[in-house]
PDB file of C-alpha atoms and ligand atoms in Angstrom:
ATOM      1  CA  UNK A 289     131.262 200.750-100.362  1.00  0.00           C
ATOM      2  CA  UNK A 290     135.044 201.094-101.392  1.00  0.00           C
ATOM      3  CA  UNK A 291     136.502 204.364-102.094  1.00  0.00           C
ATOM      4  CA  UNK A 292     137.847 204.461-105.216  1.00  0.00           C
ATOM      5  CA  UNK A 293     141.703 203.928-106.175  1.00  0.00           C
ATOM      6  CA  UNK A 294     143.561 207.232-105.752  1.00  0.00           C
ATOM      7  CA  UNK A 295     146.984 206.336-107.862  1.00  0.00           C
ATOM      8  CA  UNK A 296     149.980 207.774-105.705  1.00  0.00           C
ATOM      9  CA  UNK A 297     151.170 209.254-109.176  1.00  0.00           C
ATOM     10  CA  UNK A 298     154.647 208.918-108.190  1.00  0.00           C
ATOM     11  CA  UNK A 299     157.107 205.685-107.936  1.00  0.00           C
ATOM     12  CA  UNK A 300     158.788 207.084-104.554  1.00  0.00           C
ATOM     13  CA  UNK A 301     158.680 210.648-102.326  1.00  0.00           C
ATOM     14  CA  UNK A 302     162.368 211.803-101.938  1.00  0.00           C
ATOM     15  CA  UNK A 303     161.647 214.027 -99.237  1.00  0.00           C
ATOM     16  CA  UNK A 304     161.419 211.257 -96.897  1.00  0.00           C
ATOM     17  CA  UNK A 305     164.007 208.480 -98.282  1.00  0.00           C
ATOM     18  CA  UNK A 306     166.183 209.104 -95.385  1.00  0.00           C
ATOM     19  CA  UNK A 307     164.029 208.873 -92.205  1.00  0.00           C
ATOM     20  CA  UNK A 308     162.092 205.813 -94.248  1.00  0.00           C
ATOM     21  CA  UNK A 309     165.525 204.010 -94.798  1.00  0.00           C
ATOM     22  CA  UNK A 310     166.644 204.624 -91.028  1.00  0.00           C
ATOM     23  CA  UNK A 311     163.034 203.635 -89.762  1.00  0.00           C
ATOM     24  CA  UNK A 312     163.802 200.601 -92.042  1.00  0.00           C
ATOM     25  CA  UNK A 313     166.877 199.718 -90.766  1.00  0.00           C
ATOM     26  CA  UNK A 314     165.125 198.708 -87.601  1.00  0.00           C
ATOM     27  CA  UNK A 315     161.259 196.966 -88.817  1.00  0.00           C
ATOM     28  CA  UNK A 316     163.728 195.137 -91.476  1.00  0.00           C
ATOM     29  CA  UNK A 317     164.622 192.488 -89.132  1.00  0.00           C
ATOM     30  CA  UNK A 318     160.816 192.218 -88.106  1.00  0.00           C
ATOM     31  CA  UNK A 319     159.456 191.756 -91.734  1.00  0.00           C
ATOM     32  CA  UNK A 320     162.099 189.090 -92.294  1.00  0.00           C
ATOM     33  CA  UNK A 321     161.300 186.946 -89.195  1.00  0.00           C
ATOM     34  CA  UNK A 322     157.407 187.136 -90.384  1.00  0.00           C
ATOM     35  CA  UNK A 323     158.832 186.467 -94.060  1.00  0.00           C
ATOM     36  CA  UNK A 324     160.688 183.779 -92.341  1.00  0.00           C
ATOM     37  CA  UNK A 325     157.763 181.846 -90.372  1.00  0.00           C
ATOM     38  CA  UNK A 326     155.139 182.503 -93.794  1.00  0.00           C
ATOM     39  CA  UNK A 327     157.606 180.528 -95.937  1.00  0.00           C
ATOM     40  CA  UNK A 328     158.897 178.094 -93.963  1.00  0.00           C
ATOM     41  CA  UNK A 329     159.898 176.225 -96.391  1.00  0.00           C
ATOM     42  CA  UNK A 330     164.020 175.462 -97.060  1.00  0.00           C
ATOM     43  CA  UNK A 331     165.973 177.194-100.221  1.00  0.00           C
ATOM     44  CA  UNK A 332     168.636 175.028-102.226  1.00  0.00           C
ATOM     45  CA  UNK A 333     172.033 175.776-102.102  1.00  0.00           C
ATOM     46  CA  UNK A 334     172.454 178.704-105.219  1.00  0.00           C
ATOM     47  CA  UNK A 335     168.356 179.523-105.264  1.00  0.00           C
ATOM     48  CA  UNK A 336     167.955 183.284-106.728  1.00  0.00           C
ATOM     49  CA  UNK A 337     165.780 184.966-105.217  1.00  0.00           C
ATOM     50  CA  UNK A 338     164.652 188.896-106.153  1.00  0.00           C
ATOM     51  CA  UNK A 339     162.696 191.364-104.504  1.00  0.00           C
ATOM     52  CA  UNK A 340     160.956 193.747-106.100  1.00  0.00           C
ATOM     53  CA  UNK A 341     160.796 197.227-105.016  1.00  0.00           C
ATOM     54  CA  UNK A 342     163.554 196.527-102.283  1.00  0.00           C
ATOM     55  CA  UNK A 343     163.747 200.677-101.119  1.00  0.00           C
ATOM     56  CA  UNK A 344     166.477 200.652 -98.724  1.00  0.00           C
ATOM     57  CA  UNK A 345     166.848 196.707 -99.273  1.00  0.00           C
ATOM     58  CA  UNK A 346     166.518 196.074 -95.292  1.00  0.00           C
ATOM     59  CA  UNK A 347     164.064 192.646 -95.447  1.00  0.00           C
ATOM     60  CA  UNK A 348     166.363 191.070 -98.213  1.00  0.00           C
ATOM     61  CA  UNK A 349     169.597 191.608 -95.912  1.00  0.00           C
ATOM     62  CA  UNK A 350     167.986 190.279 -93.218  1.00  0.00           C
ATOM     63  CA  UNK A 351     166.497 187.242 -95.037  1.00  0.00           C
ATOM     64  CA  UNK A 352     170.004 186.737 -97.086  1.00  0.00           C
ATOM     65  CA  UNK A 353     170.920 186.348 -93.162  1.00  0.00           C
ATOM     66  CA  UNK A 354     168.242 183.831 -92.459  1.00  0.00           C
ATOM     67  CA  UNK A 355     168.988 182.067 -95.645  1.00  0.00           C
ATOM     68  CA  UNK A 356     172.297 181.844 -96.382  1.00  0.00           C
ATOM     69  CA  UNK A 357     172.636 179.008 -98.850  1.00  0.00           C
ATOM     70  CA  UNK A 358     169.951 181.596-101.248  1.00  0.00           C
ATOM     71  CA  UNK A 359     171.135 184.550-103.562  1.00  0.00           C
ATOM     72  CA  UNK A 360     169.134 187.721-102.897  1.00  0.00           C
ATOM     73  CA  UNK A 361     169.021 190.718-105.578  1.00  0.00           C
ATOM     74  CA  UNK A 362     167.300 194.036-104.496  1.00  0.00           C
ATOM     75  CA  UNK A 363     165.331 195.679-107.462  1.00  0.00           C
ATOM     76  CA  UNK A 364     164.097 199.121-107.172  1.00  0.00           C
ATOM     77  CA  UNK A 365     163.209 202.219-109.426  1.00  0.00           C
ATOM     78  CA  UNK A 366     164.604 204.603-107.637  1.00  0.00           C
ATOM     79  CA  UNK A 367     168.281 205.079-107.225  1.00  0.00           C
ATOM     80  CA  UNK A 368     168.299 207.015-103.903  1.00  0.00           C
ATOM     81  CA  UNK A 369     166.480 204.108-102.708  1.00  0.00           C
ATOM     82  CA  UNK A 370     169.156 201.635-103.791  1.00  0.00           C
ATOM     83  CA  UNK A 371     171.821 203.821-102.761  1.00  0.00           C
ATOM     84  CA  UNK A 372     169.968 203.510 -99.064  1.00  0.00           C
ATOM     85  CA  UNK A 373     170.596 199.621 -99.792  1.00  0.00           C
ATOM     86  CA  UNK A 374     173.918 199.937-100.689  1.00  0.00           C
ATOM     87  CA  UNK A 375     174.218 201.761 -97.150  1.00  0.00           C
ATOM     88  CA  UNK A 376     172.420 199.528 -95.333  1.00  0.00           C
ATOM     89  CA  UNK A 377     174.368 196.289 -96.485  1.00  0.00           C
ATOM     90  CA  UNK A 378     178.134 197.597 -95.862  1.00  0.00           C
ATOM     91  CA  UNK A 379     176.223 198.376 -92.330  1.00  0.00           C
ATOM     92  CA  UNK A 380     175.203 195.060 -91.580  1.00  0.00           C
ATOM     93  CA  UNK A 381     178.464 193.178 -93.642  1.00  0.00           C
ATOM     94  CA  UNK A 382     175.973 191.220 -96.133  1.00  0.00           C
ATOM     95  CA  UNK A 383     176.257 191.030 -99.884  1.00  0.00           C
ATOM     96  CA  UNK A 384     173.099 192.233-101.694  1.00  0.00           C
ATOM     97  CA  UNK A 385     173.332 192.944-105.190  1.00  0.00           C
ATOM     98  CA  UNK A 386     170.367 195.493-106.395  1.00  0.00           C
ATOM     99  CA  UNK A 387     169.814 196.392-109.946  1.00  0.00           C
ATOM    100  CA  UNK A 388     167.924 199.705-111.137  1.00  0.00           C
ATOM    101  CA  UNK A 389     164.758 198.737-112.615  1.00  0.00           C
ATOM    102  CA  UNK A 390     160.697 198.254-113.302  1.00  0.00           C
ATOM    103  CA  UNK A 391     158.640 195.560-111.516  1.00  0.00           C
ATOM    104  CA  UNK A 392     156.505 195.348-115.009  1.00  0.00           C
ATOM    105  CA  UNK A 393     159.897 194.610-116.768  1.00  0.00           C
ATOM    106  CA  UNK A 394     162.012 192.407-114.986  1.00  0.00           C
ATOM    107  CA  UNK A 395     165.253 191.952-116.250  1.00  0.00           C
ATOM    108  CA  UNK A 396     165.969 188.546-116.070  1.00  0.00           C
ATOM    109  CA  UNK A 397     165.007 185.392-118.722  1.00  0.00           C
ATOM    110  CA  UNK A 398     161.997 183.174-118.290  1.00  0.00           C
ATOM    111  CA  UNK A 399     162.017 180.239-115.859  1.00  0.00           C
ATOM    112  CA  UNK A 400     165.334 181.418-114.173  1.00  0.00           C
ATOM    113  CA  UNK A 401     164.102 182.394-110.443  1.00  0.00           C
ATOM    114  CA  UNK A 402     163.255 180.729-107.611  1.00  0.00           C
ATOM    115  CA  UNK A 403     161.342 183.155-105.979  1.00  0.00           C
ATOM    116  CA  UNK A 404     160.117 186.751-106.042  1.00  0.00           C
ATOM    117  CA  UNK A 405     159.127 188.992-103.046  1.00  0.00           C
ATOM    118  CA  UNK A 406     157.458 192.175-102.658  1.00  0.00           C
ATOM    119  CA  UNK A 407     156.581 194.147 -99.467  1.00  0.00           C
ATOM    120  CA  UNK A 408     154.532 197.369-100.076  1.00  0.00           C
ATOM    121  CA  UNK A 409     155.422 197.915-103.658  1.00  0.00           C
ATOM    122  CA  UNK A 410     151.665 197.009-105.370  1.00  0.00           C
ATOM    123  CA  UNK A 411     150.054 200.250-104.228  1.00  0.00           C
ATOM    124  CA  UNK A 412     152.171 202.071-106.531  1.00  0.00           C
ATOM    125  CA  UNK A 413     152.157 199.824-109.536  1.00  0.00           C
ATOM    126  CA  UNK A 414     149.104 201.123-111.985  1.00  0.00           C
ATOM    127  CA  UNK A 415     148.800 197.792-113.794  1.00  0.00           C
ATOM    128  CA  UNK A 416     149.131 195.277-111.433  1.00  0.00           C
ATOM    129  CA  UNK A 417     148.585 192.683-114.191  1.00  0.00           C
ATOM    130  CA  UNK A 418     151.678 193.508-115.907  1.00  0.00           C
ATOM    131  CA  UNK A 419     153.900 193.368-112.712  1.00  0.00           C
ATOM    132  CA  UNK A 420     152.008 189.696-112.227  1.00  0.00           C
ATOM    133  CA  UNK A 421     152.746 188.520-115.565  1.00  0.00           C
ATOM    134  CA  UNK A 422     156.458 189.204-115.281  1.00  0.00           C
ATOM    135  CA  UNK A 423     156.701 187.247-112.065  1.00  0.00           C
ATOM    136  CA  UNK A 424     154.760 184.490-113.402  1.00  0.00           C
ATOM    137  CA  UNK A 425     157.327 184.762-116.534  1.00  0.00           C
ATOM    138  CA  UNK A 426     160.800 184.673-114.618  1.00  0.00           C
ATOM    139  CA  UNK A 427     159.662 182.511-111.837  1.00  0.00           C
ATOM    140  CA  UNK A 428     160.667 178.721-112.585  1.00  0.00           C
ATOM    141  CA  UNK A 429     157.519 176.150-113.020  1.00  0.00           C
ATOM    142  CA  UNK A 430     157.806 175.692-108.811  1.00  0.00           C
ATOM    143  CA  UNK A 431     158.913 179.058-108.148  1.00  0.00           C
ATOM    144  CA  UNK A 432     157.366 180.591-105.068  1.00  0.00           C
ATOM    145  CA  UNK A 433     156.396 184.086-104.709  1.00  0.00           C
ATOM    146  CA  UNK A 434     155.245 186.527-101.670  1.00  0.00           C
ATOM    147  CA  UNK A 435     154.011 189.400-101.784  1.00  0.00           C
ATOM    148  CA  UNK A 436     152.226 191.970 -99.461  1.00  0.00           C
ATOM    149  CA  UNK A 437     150.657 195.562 -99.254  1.00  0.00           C
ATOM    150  CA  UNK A 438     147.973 197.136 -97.472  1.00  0.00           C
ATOM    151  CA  UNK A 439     144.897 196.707 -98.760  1.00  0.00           C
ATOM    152  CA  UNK A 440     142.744 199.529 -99.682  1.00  0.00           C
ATOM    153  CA  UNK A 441     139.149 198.444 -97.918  1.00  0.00           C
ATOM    154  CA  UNK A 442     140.552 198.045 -94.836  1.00  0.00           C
ATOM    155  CA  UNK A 443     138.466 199.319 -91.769  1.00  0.00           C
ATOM    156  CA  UNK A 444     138.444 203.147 -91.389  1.00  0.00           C
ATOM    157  CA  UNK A 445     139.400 203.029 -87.766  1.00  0.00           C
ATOM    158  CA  UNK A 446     142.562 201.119 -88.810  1.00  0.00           C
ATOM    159  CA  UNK A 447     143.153 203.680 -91.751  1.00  0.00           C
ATOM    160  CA  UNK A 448     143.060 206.363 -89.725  1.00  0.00           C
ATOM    161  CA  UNK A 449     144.884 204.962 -86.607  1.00  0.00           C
ATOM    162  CA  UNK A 450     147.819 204.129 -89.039  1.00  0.00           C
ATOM    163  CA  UNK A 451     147.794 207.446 -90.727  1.00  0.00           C
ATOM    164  CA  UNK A 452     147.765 209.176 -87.520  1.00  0.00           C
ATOM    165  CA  UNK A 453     150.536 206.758 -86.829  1.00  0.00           C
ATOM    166  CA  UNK A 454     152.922 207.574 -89.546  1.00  0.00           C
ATOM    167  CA  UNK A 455     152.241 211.109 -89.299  1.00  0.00           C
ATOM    168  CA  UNK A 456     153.963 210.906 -85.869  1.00  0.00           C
ATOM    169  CA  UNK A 457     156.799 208.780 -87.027  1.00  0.00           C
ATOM    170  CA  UNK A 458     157.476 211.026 -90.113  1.00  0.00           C
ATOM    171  CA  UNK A 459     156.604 214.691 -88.153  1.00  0.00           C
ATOM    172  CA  UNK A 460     160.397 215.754 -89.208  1.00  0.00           C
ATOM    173  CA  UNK A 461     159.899 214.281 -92.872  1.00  0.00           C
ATOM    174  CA  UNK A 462     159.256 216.874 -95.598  1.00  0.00           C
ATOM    175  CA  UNK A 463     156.629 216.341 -98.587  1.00  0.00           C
ATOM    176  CA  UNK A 464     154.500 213.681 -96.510  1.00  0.00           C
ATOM    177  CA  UNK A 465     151.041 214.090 -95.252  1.00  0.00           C
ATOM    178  CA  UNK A 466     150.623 210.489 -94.211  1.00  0.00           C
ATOM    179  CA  UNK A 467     150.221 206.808 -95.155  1.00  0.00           C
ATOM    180  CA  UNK A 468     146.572 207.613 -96.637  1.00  0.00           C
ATOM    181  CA  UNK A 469     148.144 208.326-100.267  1.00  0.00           C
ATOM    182  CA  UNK A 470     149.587 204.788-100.040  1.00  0.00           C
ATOM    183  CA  UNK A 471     146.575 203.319 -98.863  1.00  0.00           C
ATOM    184  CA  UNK A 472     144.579 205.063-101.160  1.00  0.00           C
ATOM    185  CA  UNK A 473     146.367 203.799-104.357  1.00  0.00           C
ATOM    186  CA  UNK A 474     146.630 200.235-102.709  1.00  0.00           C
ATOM    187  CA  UNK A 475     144.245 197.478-104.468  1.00  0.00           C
ATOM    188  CA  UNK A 476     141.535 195.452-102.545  1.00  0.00           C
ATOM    189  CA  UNK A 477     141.420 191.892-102.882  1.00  0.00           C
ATOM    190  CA  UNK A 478     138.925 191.839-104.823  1.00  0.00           C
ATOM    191  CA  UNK A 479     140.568 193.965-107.336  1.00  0.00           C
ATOM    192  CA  UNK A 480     143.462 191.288-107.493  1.00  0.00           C
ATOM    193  CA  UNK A 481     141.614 188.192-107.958  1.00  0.00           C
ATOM    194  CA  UNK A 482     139.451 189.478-110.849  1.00  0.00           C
ATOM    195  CA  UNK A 483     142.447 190.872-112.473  1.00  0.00           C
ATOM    196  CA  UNK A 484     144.145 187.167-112.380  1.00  0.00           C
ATOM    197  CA  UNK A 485     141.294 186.117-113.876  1.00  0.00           C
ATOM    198  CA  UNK A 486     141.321 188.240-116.631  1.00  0.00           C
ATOM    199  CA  UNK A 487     144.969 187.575-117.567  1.00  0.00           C
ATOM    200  CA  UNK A 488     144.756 183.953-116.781  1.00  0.00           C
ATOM    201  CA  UNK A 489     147.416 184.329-114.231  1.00  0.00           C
ATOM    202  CA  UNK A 490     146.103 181.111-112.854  1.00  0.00           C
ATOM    203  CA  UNK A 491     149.057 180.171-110.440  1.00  0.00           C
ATOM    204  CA  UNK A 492     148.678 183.157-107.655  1.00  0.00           C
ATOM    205  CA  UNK A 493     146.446 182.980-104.658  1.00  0.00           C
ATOM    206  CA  UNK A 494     145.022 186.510-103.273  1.00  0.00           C
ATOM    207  CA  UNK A 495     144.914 185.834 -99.331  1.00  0.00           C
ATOM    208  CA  UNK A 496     144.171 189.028 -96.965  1.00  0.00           C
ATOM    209  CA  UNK A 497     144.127 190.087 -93.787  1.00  0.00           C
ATOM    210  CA  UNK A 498     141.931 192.869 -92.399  1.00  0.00           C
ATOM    211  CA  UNK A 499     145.016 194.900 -93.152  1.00  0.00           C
ATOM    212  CA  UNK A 500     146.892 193.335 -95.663  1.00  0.00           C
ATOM    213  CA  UNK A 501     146.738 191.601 -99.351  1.00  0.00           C
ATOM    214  CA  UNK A 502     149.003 189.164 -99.999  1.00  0.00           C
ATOM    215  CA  UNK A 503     149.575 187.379-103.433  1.00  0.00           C
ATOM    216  CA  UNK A 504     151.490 184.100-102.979  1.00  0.00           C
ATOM    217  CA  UNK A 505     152.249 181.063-105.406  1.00  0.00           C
ATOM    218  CA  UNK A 506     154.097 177.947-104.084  1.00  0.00           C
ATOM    219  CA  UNK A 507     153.690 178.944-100.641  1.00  0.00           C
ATOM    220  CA  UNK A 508     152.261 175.475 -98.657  1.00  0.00           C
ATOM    221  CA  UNK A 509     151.375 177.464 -95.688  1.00  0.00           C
ATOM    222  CA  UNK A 510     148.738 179.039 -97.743  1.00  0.00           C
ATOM    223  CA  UNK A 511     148.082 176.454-100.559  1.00  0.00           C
ATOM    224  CA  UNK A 512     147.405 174.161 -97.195  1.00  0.00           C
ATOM    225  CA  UNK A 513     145.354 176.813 -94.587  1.00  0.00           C
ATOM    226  CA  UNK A 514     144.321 179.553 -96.824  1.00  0.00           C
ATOM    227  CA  UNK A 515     143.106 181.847 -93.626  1.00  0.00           C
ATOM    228  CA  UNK A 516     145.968 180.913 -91.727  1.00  0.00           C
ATOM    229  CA  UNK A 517     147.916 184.324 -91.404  1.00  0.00           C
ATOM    230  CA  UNK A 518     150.525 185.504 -89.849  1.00  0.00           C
TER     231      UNK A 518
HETATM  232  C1  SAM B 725     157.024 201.832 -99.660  1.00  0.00           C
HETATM  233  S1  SAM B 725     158.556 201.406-100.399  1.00  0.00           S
HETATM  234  C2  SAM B 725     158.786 199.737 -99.773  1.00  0.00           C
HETATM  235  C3  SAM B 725     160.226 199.359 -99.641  1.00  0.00           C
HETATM  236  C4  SAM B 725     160.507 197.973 -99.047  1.00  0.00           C
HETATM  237  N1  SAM B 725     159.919 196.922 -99.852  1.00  0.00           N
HETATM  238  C5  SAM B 725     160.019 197.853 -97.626  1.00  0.00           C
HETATM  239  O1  SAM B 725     158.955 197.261 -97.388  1.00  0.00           O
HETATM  240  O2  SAM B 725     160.718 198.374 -96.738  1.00  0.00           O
HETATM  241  C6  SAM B 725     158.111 201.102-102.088  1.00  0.00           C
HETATM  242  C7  SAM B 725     159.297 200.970-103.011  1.00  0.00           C
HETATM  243  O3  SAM B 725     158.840 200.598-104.306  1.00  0.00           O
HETATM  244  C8  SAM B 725     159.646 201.246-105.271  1.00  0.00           C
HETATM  245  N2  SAM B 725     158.908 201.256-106.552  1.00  0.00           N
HETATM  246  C9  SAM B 725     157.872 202.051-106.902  1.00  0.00           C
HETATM  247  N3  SAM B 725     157.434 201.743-108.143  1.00  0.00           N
HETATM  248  C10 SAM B 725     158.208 200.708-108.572  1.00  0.00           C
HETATM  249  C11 SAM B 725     158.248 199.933-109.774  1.00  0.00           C
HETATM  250  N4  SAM B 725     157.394 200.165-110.774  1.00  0.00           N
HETATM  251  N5  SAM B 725     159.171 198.962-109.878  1.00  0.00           N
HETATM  252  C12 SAM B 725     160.061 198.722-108.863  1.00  0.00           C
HETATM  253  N6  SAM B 725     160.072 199.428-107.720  1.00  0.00           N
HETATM  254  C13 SAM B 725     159.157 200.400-107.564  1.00  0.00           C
HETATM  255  C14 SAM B 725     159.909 202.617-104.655  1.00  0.00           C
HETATM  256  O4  SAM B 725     161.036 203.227-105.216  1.00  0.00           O
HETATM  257  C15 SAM B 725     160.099 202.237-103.180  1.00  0.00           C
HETATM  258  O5  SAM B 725     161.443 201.979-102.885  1.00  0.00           O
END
């Protein structure tokens, strides 16, 4: 039996922007690499590529890095969050541009991007088809889209384990009791694939992990070995 969705009811906690950002600063480089290896796939010289809900914009740095022929944007809605970005990328001497913004309104025209990313963003997103439709909107006919959050029927010993987890790595962080809010408000797989099918969102794939959902399109790692995760 699932628990029911609990929705975070709030797009970001500023009480622990900071010690999120600098714990971010060093799983960025991680993310990327496993970014890196999912996609394996080569950009164009000149692709755009956005990612939505960027928070201190660590993984996009790290992949502009990776992929230097690409053009990475950061999108958050939080401005503390992109100002953690901003931080981060005079840090590490990398360009990214970020823009201040919803994931259910992206502002950009239809067709124009070559791929969209999103790492832990979905758990706070009420309407997950609306955030889906946009992508499916901006992203060009072969665009190619990643994205991943927890998932919210993940095994209890893992929940708790994690939560336990974060509560250590956050002890000096104000206003946060935990990663069980964001688990809590995260969607199941199941949730996902029925709610493609409603909105005829036929090009995603749901593929999950015992921890993780991931939504992908264009991604021939997956389109090739659907249970092949890494
Ligand atoms: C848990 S953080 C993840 C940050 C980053 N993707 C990472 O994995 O390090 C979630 C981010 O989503 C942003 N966010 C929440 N609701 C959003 C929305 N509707 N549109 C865009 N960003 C949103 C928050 O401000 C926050 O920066």
């Amino acid at each position: 039996m699932v628990r029911e969705r609990i929705p975070e009811s709030r797009e970001v906690e500023e009480g622990t922007i900071t010690v999120f950002s600098r714990v971010a600063g060093w799983t960025g480089y991680g993310a990327a690499w496993r970014v890196r290896a999912i996609m394996a796939q080569p950009f164009a010289a000149g692709d755009l590529v956005v990612d939505i809900g960027t928070g201190p914009g660590t993984i996009p740095l790290h992949l502009q890095r990776f992929f230097p022929e690409a053009v990475f944007f950061g999108l958050d809605v939080a401005p503390a969050m992109l100002a953690q970005a901003r931080y981060h990328s005079r840090r590490m001497a990398v360009d990214l541009p970020v823009l201040c913004g919803q994931g259910e309104s992206l502002p950009f025209g239809d067709n124009t991007l070559d791929m969209a990313i999103s790492f832990f963003t979905m758990h706070h997103i009420d309407e997950p088809a609306r955030l889906l439709a946009e992508v499916d909107r901006v992203l060009k006919p072969d665009g190619r889209f990643l994205l991943i959050d927890f998932r919210r029927d993940m095994p209890a010993f893992i929940y708790h384990a994690m939560n336990t987890f974060w509560q250590l790595a956050f002890l000096l962080s104000p206003g946060r009791r935990g990663l069980m809010e964001s688990i809590d408000s995260a969607w199941t797989p199941a949730e996902i694939r029925a709610c493609l099918a409603a909105n005829g969102l036929s090009r995603f794939q749901v593929n999950q992990s015992r921890t993780e959902l991931l939504i992908t399109a264009g991604i021939k790692k997956f389109e090739e070995n659907p249970d092949d995760l890494c």
